[in-house]
Coordinates of C-alpha atoms and ligand atoms in Angstrom, one line a residue:
M1 CA 8.1 29.7 -6.9
S2 CA 7.5 26.1 -5.8
V3 CA 10.2 23.6 -6.9
L4 CA 7.5 21.0 -7.4
R5 CA 6.0 20.3 -10.8
E6 CA 2.9 22.4 -11.6
D7 CA 1.0 19.2 -12.2
F8 CA 2.2 17.7 -8.9
L9 CA -0.2 15.0 -7.9
W10 CA -1.3 16.1 -4.4
G11 CA -3.9 13.8 -2.8
G12 CA -4.4 11.0 -0.4
A13 CA -4.4 7.2 -0.3
T14 CA -6.8 4.4 0.7
A15 CA -7.4 0.7 0.0
A16 CA -10.8 -0.9 -0.6
N17 CA -10.3 -3.6 2.1
Q18 CA -9.8 -1.0 4.8
Y19 CA -12.2 1.6 3.6
E20 CA -15.1 0.4 1.5
G21 CA -17.0 -2.0 3.8
A22 CA -20.1 -3.4 2.1
W23 CA -18.2 -6.7 2.1
D24 CA -21.1 -8.8 0.9
V25 CA -23.1 -6.3 -1.0
D26 CA -24.1 -6.4 -4.8
G27 CA -22.5 -9.7 -5.4
K28 CA -19.1 -9.1 -3.8
G29 CA -17.3 -12.2 -2.6
P30 CA -15.1 -12.6 0.6
S31 CA -11.5 -11.5 0.5
V32 CA -8.7 -12.4 2.9
S33 CA -9.2 -9.2 4.8
D34 CA -12.9 -9.8 5.4
M35 CA -11.8 -12.8 7.5
C36 CA -9.5 -10.9 9.8
T37 CA -10.7 -10.0 13.3
N38 CA -9.6 -6.8 15.1
G39 CA -6.5 -6.7 17.3
S40 CA -4.3 -4.1 18.9
H41 CA -0.7 -3.0 19.2
T42 CA -0.3 -5.7 21.8
T43 CA -2.8 -8.4 20.7
P44 CA -2.4 -9.7 17.1
K45 CA -5.5 -9.8 15.0
R46 CA -6.6 -13.3 13.9
F47 CA -7.5 -14.9 10.5
T48 CA -10.6 -17.0 11.0
P49 CA -12.0 -18.4 7.7
V50 CA -14.9 -19.8 9.7
F51 CA -17.0 -16.9 10.9
E52 CA -17.1 -16.6 14.7
E53 CA -20.4 -15.3 16.1
G54 CA -19.9 -12.2 18.3
T55 CA -16.4 -11.5 16.8
L56 CA -15.7 -8.2 15.1
Y57 CA -14.3 -8.3 11.5
P58 CA -13.5 -4.6 11.0
S59 CA -13.0 -4.6 7.2
R60 CA -16.6 -5.8 6.7
E61 CA -18.0 -2.4 7.4
A62 CA -14.8 -0.4 7.6
T63 CA -15.5 3.3 7.2
D64 CA -18.1 2.6 4.5
F65 CA -16.8 4.4 1.4
Y66 CA -19.3 2.2 -0.5
H67 CA -22.2 4.3 0.8
H68 CA -20.3 7.5 1.4
Y69 CA -18.3 7.9 -1.8
K70 CA -20.0 11.1 -2.9
E71 CA -19.6 12.8 0.4
D72 CA -16.0 11.6 0.7
I73 CA -15.0 12.7 -2.7
A74 CA -16.5 16.1 -2.1
L75 CA -14.3 16.4 1.0
A76 CA -11.2 15.4 -1.0
A77 CA -12.2 18.1 -3.6
E78 CA -12.6 20.7 -0.8
M79 CA -9.0 20.0 0.2
G80 CA -8.0 20.5 -3.5
F81 CA -7.0 16.9 -4.2
K82 CA -5.5 16.4 -7.7
C83 CA -5.2 12.7 -7.1
F84 CA -7.1 10.0 -5.3
R85 CA -5.3 6.7 -4.6
M86 CA -7.7 3.9 -4.1
S87 CA -7.9 0.2 -4.9
I88 CA -10.4 -1.9 -6.7
N89 CA -11.7 -4.8 -4.6
W90 CA -10.9 -7.9 -6.7
T91 CA -13.9 -9.8 -5.2
R92 CA -16.3 -7.1 -6.2
I93 CA -15.4 -7.8 -9.8
F94 CA -14.7 -11.6 -9.6
P95 CA -16.3 -12.8 -6.3
T96 CA -14.2 -16.0 -6.0
G97 CA -11.5 -14.9 -8.4
M98 CA -12.3 -17.8 -10.7
E99 CA -15.4 -16.6 -12.6
Q100 CA -15.0 -16.2 -16.4
E101 CA -17.2 -13.1 -16.5
P102 CA -17.0 -10.0 -14.3
N103 CA -19.8 -9.0 -11.8
E104 CA -21.6 -6.0 -13.5
A105 CA -22.8 -4.5 -10.2
G106 CA -19.2 -4.3 -9.0
L107 CA -18.1 -2.7 -12.2
I108 CA -20.9 -0.1 -11.9
F109 CA -19.7 0.9 -8.4
Y110 CA -16.3 1.9 -9.7
D111 CA -17.8 3.6 -12.7
N112 CA -19.7 5.8 -10.3
V113 CA -16.6 6.5 -8.2
F114 CA -14.5 7.4 -11.2
D115 CA -17.3 9.6 -12.6
E116 CA -17.6 11.4 -9.3
L117 CA -13.8 12.0 -9.2
K118 CA -13.9 13.4 -12.8
K119 CA -16.6 15.8 -11.8
Y120 CA -14.0 17.5 -9.6
G121 CA -11.1 17.0 -11.9
I122 CA -9.4 14.5 -9.6
E123 CA -7.2 11.9 -11.2
P124 CA -7.6 8.3 -9.8
L125 CA -4.5 6.3 -9.0
V126 CA -5.7 2.7 -8.8
T127 CA -4.0 -0.1 -7.0
I128 CA -5.2 -3.3 -8.6
S129 CA -4.4 -5.6 -5.7
H130 CA -4.1 -4.2 -2.2
Y131 CA -4.4 -7.0 0.4
E132 CA -7.7 -8.1 -1.2
I133 CA -7.0 -11.5 -2.6
P134 CA -10.2 -13.5 -3.1
Y135 CA -10.7 -16.1 -0.4
G136 CA -11.8 -18.5 -3.2
L137 CA -8.2 -18.4 -4.5
I138 CA -6.8 -19.3 -1.1
V139 CA -9.0 -22.4 -0.9
A140 CA -8.5 -23.5 -4.5
Y141 CA -4.8 -22.7 -5.0
N142 CA -3.2 -21.7 -1.6
G143 CA -3.2 -18.1 -2.9
W144 CA -0.4 -17.0 -5.1
Y145 CA 1.5 -20.2 -4.6
G146 CA -0.7 -21.6 -7.3
R147 CA 0.4 -20.6 -10.8
E148 CA -3.2 -20.7 -11.9
V149 CA -3.8 -17.4 -10.0
I150 CA -1.7 -15.6 -12.7
D151 CA -4.5 -16.3 -15.2
C152 CA -7.2 -15.2 -12.8
F153 CA -5.3 -12.0 -12.2
V154 CA -4.8 -11.3 -15.9
R155 CA -8.6 -11.9 -16.5
Y156 CA -9.4 -9.5 -13.7
C157 CA -7.0 -6.8 -15.2
E158 CA -8.3 -7.3 -18.7
A159 CA -11.9 -6.7 -17.4
I160 CA -11.0 -3.5 -15.5
F161 CA -8.6 -2.1 -18.2
E162 CA -11.3 -2.5 -20.8
R163 CA -14.0 -1.0 -18.7
Y164 CA -12.1 1.9 -17.3
Q165 CA -9.7 2.7 -20.2
D166 CA -11.2 6.2 -20.5
K167 CA -11.4 6.9 -16.8
V168 CA -8.2 5.7 -15.3
K169 CA -4.7 6.5 -16.5
Y170 CA -2.4 5.6 -13.5
W171 CA -2.3 2.0 -12.3
L172 CA -0.2 0.1 -9.7
T173 CA -0.2 -3.7 -10.0
F174 CA 0.5 -4.9 -6.4
N175 CA 0.5 -2.9 -3.2
E176 CA 3.7 -3.4 -1.2
I177 CA 4.7 -6.4 -3.2
N178 CA 7.8 -6.8 -1.1
S179 CA 5.7 -7.7 1.9
G180 CA 6.0 -11.2 0.4
T181 CA 9.7 -11.2 1.3
M182 CA 8.6 -11.2 4.9
P183 CA 6.6 -13.9 6.9
M184 CA 3.8 -11.4 7.5
G185 CA 3.2 -11.1 3.7
A186 CA 2.0 -14.6 3.6
L187 CA -1.5 -13.6 4.7
L188 CA -2.5 -10.3 3.2
S189 CA -0.4 -10.2 0.1
L190 CA 0.2 -13.8 -1.0
G191 CA -2.7 -15.5 0.6
T192 CA -0.6 -18.6 1.1
V193 CA -2.6 -19.5 4.2
K194 CA -4.8 -22.4 3.1
G195 CA -6.0 -24.4 6.1
F196 CA -4.7 -21.9 8.6
S197 CA -6.8 -20.3 11.3
G198 CA -5.4 -18.3 14.2
P199 CA -3.4 -15.2 15.3
I200 CA -1.5 -13.8 12.4
N201 CA 1.9 -14.0 14.1
E202 CA 1.5 -17.8 14.3
I203 CA 1.2 -18.4 10.5
P204 CA 3.8 -21.1 9.8
D205 CA 6.5 -19.7 7.6
D206 CA 7.6 -21.5 4.5
K207 CA 10.1 -19.5 2.4
Q208 CA 9.9 -21.8 -0.6
V209 CA 6.1 -21.1 -0.8
R210 CA 6.5 -17.4 -0.2
F211 CA 9.2 -16.8 -2.8
Q212 CA 7.4 -19.0 -5.4
G213 CA 4.2 -17.0 -4.7
L214 CA 6.2 -13.8 -5.2
H215 CA 7.5 -15.2 -8.6
H216 CA 3.9 -15.7 -9.7
Q217 CA 3.1 -12.1 -8.7
F218 CA 6.1 -10.8 -10.7
V219 CA 5.0 -12.7 -13.8
A220 CA 1.4 -11.6 -13.3
S221 CA 2.4 -8.0 -12.9
A222 CA 4.7 -8.1 -16.0
K223 CA 2.0 -9.8 -18.1
V224 CA -0.6 -7.1 -17.4
I225 CA 1.8 -4.3 -17.8
K226 CA 2.7 -5.7 -21.3
I227 CA -1.0 -5.9 -22.1
A228 CA -1.5 -2.4 -21.0
H229 CA 1.4 -1.0 -22.9
E230 CA 0.3 -2.7 -26.1
K231 CA -3.4 -2.1 -25.9
Y232 CA -3.8 1.1 -23.9
P233 CA -0.9 3.4 -24.7
Q234 CA -2.5 6.1 -22.6
F235 CA -1.9 4.1 -19.4
K236 CA 1.0 4.7 -17.0
M237 CA 1.8 1.5 -15.2
G238 CA 3.6 1.5 -11.8
C239 CA 4.8 -0.8 -9.0
M240 CA 4.4 -0.2 -5.3
C241 CA 6.8 -1.3 -2.6
I242 CA 7.3 -0.6 1.1
F243 CA 10.4 1.3 1.6
A244 CA 11.6 0.6 5.2
T245 CA 14.9 2.5 5.1
K246 CA 17.7 0.9 7.1
Y247 CA 20.9 2.4 8.4
P248 CA 23.9 0.4 9.7
Y249 CA 23.7 0.7 13.5
T250 CA 27.4 1.5 13.6
C251 CA 30.3 2.0 11.2
N252 CA 31.5 -1.5 12.0
P253 CA 31.8 -3.2 8.6
D254 CA 29.8 -6.2 9.9
D255 CA 26.9 -3.8 10.6
V256 CA 27.3 -2.2 7.2
L257 CA 27.3 -5.6 5.4
K258 CA 24.2 -6.8 7.4
C259 CA 22.4 -3.6 6.5
Q260 CA 23.3 -3.9 2.8
A261 CA 22.0 -7.5 2.8
E262 CA 18.7 -6.4 4.5
M263 CA 18.3 -3.5 2.2
R264 CA 18.6 -5.7 -0.8
H265 CA 16.4 -8.5 0.5
M266 CA 13.7 -6.2 1.8
N267 CA 13.7 -3.0 -0.2
W268 CA 15.5 -3.5 -3.5
F269 CA 14.8 -7.1 -4.6
T270 CA 11.2 -6.7 -5.8
S271 CA 11.6 -3.3 -7.3
D272 CA 14.8 -4.4 -9.1
V273 CA 12.6 -7.1 -10.8
H274 CA 9.8 -4.6 -11.6
V275 CA 12.1 -1.8 -12.9
R276 CA 15.0 -3.8 -14.5
G277 CA 13.0 -6.8 -15.6
E278 CA 15.2 -9.5 -14.1
Y279 CA 16.1 -11.1 -10.8
P280 CA 19.1 -9.4 -9.3
T281 CA 22.2 -11.7 -9.0
Y282 CA 22.5 -11.0 -5.3
M283 CA 19.3 -13.1 -4.7
N284 CA 21.0 -16.3 -5.9
R285 CA 23.0 -16.6 -2.8
F286 CA 20.0 -16.0 -0.6
F287 CA 18.0 -18.6 -2.5
A288 CA 20.9 -21.2 -2.3
E289 CA 21.5 -20.6 1.4
N290 CA 17.7 -21.0 2.2
D291 CA 17.1 -24.0 0.0
I292 CA 14.7 -22.0 -2.2
T293 CA 14.2 -23.1 -5.8
I294 CA 12.1 -20.8 -7.9
V295 CA 10.2 -22.9 -10.4
K296 CA 9.9 -20.9 -13.7
E297 CA 8.1 -21.8 -16.9
P298 CA 9.6 -21.2 -20.3
G299 CA 9.0 -17.6 -21.2
D300 CA 8.9 -16.2 -17.6
D301 CA 12.2 -14.5 -17.9
E302 CA 11.2 -12.9 -21.2
I303 CA 7.9 -11.6 -19.8
L304 CA 9.7 -10.0 -16.8
K305 CA 11.8 -8.1 -19.3
E306 CA 8.8 -7.1 -21.4
G307 CA 6.6 -5.9 -18.6
T308 CA 8.7 -3.3 -16.7
V309 CA 7.1 -0.3 -15.0
D310 CA 6.8 3.3 -16.2
F311 CA 7.1 4.7 -12.6
Y312 CA 8.0 3.6 -9.2
T313 CA 5.9 4.3 -6.1
F314 CA 6.4 3.5 -2.5
S315 CA 5.1 3.8 1.1
Y316 CA 7.4 5.5 3.6
Y317 CA 6.6 5.7 7.3
M318 CA 9.7 5.0 9.2
S319 CA 13.3 3.7 9.3
N320 CA 15.3 1.5 11.6
C321 CA 18.9 0.2 12.0
E322 CA 20.6 -3.1 11.3
S323 CA 23.3 -4.5 13.6
A324 CA 25.3 -7.7 13.4
D325 CA 25.3 -7.9 17.2
P326 CA 22.2 -9.8 18.3
N327 CA 22.2 -7.9 21.7
T328 CA 21.5 -4.5 20.1
A329 CA 18.2 -3.1 21.3
Q330 CA 15.3 -3.8 18.9
A331 CA 12.9 -1.1 17.7
E332 CA 9.4 -1.6 19.2
G333 CA 7.6 -1.8 15.9
G334 CA 7.6 -1.1 12.2
N335 CA 5.7 -1.4 9.0
L336 CA 5.9 -5.2 8.7
V337 CA 9.6 -5.1 9.4
G338 CA 11.9 -5.5 12.5
G339 CA 15.2 -3.8 13.1
C340 CA 17.2 -2.0 15.8
K341 CA 16.4 1.2 17.6
N342 CA 17.9 4.4 16.3
P343 CA 19.0 6.5 19.3
Y344 CA 18.5 9.7 17.3
L345 CA 14.9 9.1 16.4
K346 CA 11.6 9.3 18.3
A347 CA 8.8 6.7 17.6
S348 CA 5.0 6.8 17.2
D349 CA 2.7 5.3 19.8
W350 CA 2.9 2.1 17.8
G351 CA 6.7 2.1 17.9
W352 CA 7.4 3.2 14.3
Q353 CA 10.5 5.4 14.3
I354 CA 9.8 8.8 12.8
D355 CA 12.5 9.8 10.3
P356 CA 11.7 12.7 7.8
K357 CA 15.3 13.0 6.6
G358 CA 15.2 9.3 5.8
L359 CA 12.6 10.2 3.1
R360 CA 15.0 12.6 1.4
Y361 CA 17.8 9.9 1.6
T362 CA 15.4 7.3 0.2
L363 CA 14.2 9.4 -2.7
N364 CA 17.8 10.1 -3.7
E365 CA 18.8 6.4 -3.4
L366 CA 15.8 5.4 -5.5
Y367 CA 16.3 7.9 -8.2
D368 CA 20.0 7.2 -8.5
R369 CA 19.2 3.6 -9.0
Y370 CA 16.3 3.7 -11.3
Q371 CA 16.1 7.1 -13.1
I372 CA 12.3 6.9 -13.6
P373 CA 9.6 9.1 -12.0
L374 CA 8.9 8.4 -8.4
M375 CA 5.8 9.0 -6.3
V376 CA 5.3 8.7 -2.5
V377 CA 1.9 7.0 -2.3
E378 CA 1.8 6.4 1.4
N379 CA 3.2 8.3 4.4
G380 CA 1.7 9.4 7.6
L381 CA 1.3 9.1 11.3
G382 CA -1.0 6.6 12.9
A383 CA -2.0 8.2 16.2
Y384 CA -4.8 8.4 18.8
D385 CA -7.1 11.3 18.1
K386 CA -9.4 13.0 20.6
L387 CA -12.7 14.1 19.2
E388 CA -13.7 17.3 21.1
E389 CA -17.3 18.0 22.1
D390 CA -17.7 20.6 19.3
G391 CA -16.6 18.0 16.7
S392 CA -13.1 19.3 16.2
V393 CA -9.9 17.3 16.4
H394 CA -6.7 19.1 17.2
D395 CA -4.0 16.9 15.5
S396 CA -1.0 19.2 15.6
Y397 CA 1.2 16.0 16.0
R398 CA 0.0 14.9 12.5
I399 CA 0.6 18.2 11.0
D400 CA 4.2 18.2 12.4
Y401 CA 4.9 14.8 11.0
L402 CA 3.6 15.5 7.5
K403 CA 5.2 19.0 7.4
Q404 CA 8.6 17.6 8.2
H405 CA 8.2 14.9 5.6
I406 CA 7.1 17.3 2.9
E407 CA 10.0 19.6 3.7
Q408 CA 12.4 16.7 3.1
M409 CA 10.6 15.6 -0.1
I410 CA 11.1 19.1 -1.4
E411 CA 14.8 18.9 -0.5
A412 CA 15.0 15.7 -2.5
V413 CA 13.4 17.5 -5.5
K414 CA 16.1 20.2 -5.1
D415 CA 18.6 17.3 -5.1
G416 CA 17.4 16.4 -8.6
V417 CA 14.8 13.7 -7.9
D418 CA 11.9 13.5 -10.4
L419 CA 8.8 13.3 -8.1
M420 CA 5.3 13.0 -9.5
G421 CA 3.2 13.3 -6.4
Y422 CA 2.4 12.7 -2.8
T423 CA -0.7 10.8 -1.4
P424 CA -0.5 10.5 2.4
W425 CA -2.0 7.3 3.8
G426 CA -5.5 7.1 5.1
W427 CA -6.4 10.7 4.3
I428 CA -9.7 9.8 5.8
D429 CA -9.7 7.4 8.8
V430 CA -9.7 3.7 7.8
V431 CA -9.1 0.4 9.5
S432 CA -5.4 -0.3 10.3
A433 CA -3.9 -3.1 8.2
S434 CA -1.5 -4.4 10.8
T435 CA -3.7 -4.4 13.9
G436 CA -7.3 -4.1 12.6
E437 CA -7.8 -1.1 14.9
M438 CA -9.8 2.1 14.3
A439 CA -8.0 3.8 17.1
K440 CA -4.9 4.0 14.9
R441 CA -5.9 7.0 12.8
Y442 CA -4.1 8.7 10.0
G443 CA -6.8 10.9 8.4
F444 CA -7.4 14.6 7.8
V445 CA -11.0 13.5 8.1
Y446 CA -12.2 11.9 11.3
V447 CA -14.7 9.0 10.9
D448 CA -17.1 8.3 13.8
K449 CA -16.2 4.6 14.1
Y450 CA -14.7 2.7 17.1
D451 CA -12.9 -0.5 18.0
D452 CA -16.0 -2.0 19.4
G453 CA -17.8 -1.6 16.0
T454 CA -19.9 1.4 17.2
G455 CA -20.1 4.8 15.6
D456 CA -22.4 6.6 13.3
L457 CA -19.8 6.9 10.5
G458 CA -20.1 10.7 10.5
R459 CA -17.3 12.6 8.9
R460 CA -15.5 15.6 10.6
R461 CA -12.7 17.8 9.5
K462 CA -9.6 17.7 11.7
D463 CA -7.2 20.6 12.0
S464 CA -4.9 18.9 9.6
F465 CA -7.7 19.1 6.9
Y466 CA -7.4 22.9 6.8
W467 CA -3.6 22.8 6.9
Y468 CA -3.3 20.3 4.0
K469 CA -5.7 22.4 1.9
K470 CA -3.3 25.3 2.2
V471 CA -0.3 23.0 1.4
I472 CA -2.0 22.0 -1.8
E473 CA -3.2 25.5 -2.7
S474 CA 0.4 26.8 -2.4
N475 CA 1.9 23.7 -4.2
G476 CA 3.9 23.0 -1.0
E477 CA 5.2 26.5 -0.4
E478 CA 3.0 27.1 2.6
L479 CA 3.7 24.5 5.2
Ligands
BG6_1 C1 0.9 0.1 4.4 C2 -0.3 -0.5 3.7 O1 1.6 -1.0 4.9 O2 0.7 0.8 5.6 C3 -1.6 0.0 4.2 O3 -0.2 -0.4 2.3 C4 -1.6 0.3 5.7 O4 -2.6 -0.9 3.8 C5 -0.5 1.3 6.0 O5 -2.8 0.6 6.3 C6 -0.4 1.7 7.4 O6 -0.3 0.6 8.2 P1 -1.2 0.3 9.5 O7 -0.9 -1.0 9.9 O8 -0.9 1.4 10.4 O9 -2.6 0.4 8.9

């Protein structure tokens, strides 16, 4: 007997900006991601608001879900998906973010997608904002730094809630909202890059702007959750954070305290606000020491209390260590975060340290702290795949990675964690968020698309496709 719930939400995750393509079709406006060039593990991608002739902007075509949704959903159904995590592209609905009325053609596209999912009994899990802030809002308000964006977001949510009230039950307000606590979050999450053009690692950092922008996201999230709870009682509203688990590098109390501070700042702060409905007191010291003053309007604290989430979701790829000694060797990469190398762990080709047991530890920590249902909505191995001449892809490394993480997830459930589901990232190959590459693949389904923009977009089942199908069929018993 499987220890997982009978209605466990097995599935896969995607985001419109990395998957949909059709960036200027049927009235869609440009989003921040449409203006990012490709890069690599060693060369940062660039943000260029002015189009450069001859430069590749990988999100613009991506892997073209827009024109392949029927075929892709049929593949998901063939694997037995119960749940399909996707995002709605804000600029398909409100092209600049500032219109008063939604774009009907954009709404129809998602009607079609949800109807297709329903045909196979697959539950959509919709991220409302996943690195797709309208470029119009960057120009007008410097992204989320402008308080005006709260109203634009609320208008967007009201439109999609009303339209899809009978088609979507599970919603996540912001993807990886805690990316705004890090300099890299300024671009994709907060859009506080007005006037900037260049490599994404050269975006000037301004903590005051970032944390003010984050405050506006908190208020926006709480407002729409309150609306959802009052008007659509059938909805389940969740948050989504990166969980980049950190261990003290040694048992030296200095390392332990450094690790605690980083865990709070990076992993706990945003979800404490989402789940508990107030700023945690530990942030006061950080704000004071960094000359950050959060400007709040009357009523903000009340709305945070009134708009708390029903469930908590997170992405989990890796872990790293924290050391108070600046000479400790650094890890070679990570999901938006730095940290030290863990001598007990191996890393992916992109330097992300692979740590399945860290997932069990994390699930336990989260459940102890919040006591609400949890869901792993991203996990996976970005790897180079080799397409064989016969169209097969032998990705045993991916199966190993996922198998080990699912095993630990099951251990966590045995430990008492209430886990709703699991949607590994990029179940079909999509553009990488950090590097803009196609070569960094996560999928069970291979898409014929390459870093020079070539490829016929054909879909092929990798070995992991057949493996995951059995995992779902057996509710996690057959790994
Ligand atoms: C998460 C994001 O950070 O990790 C996704 O929510 C992203 O958008 C995923 O694609 C994997 O990261 P990357 O950089 O390998 O694509």
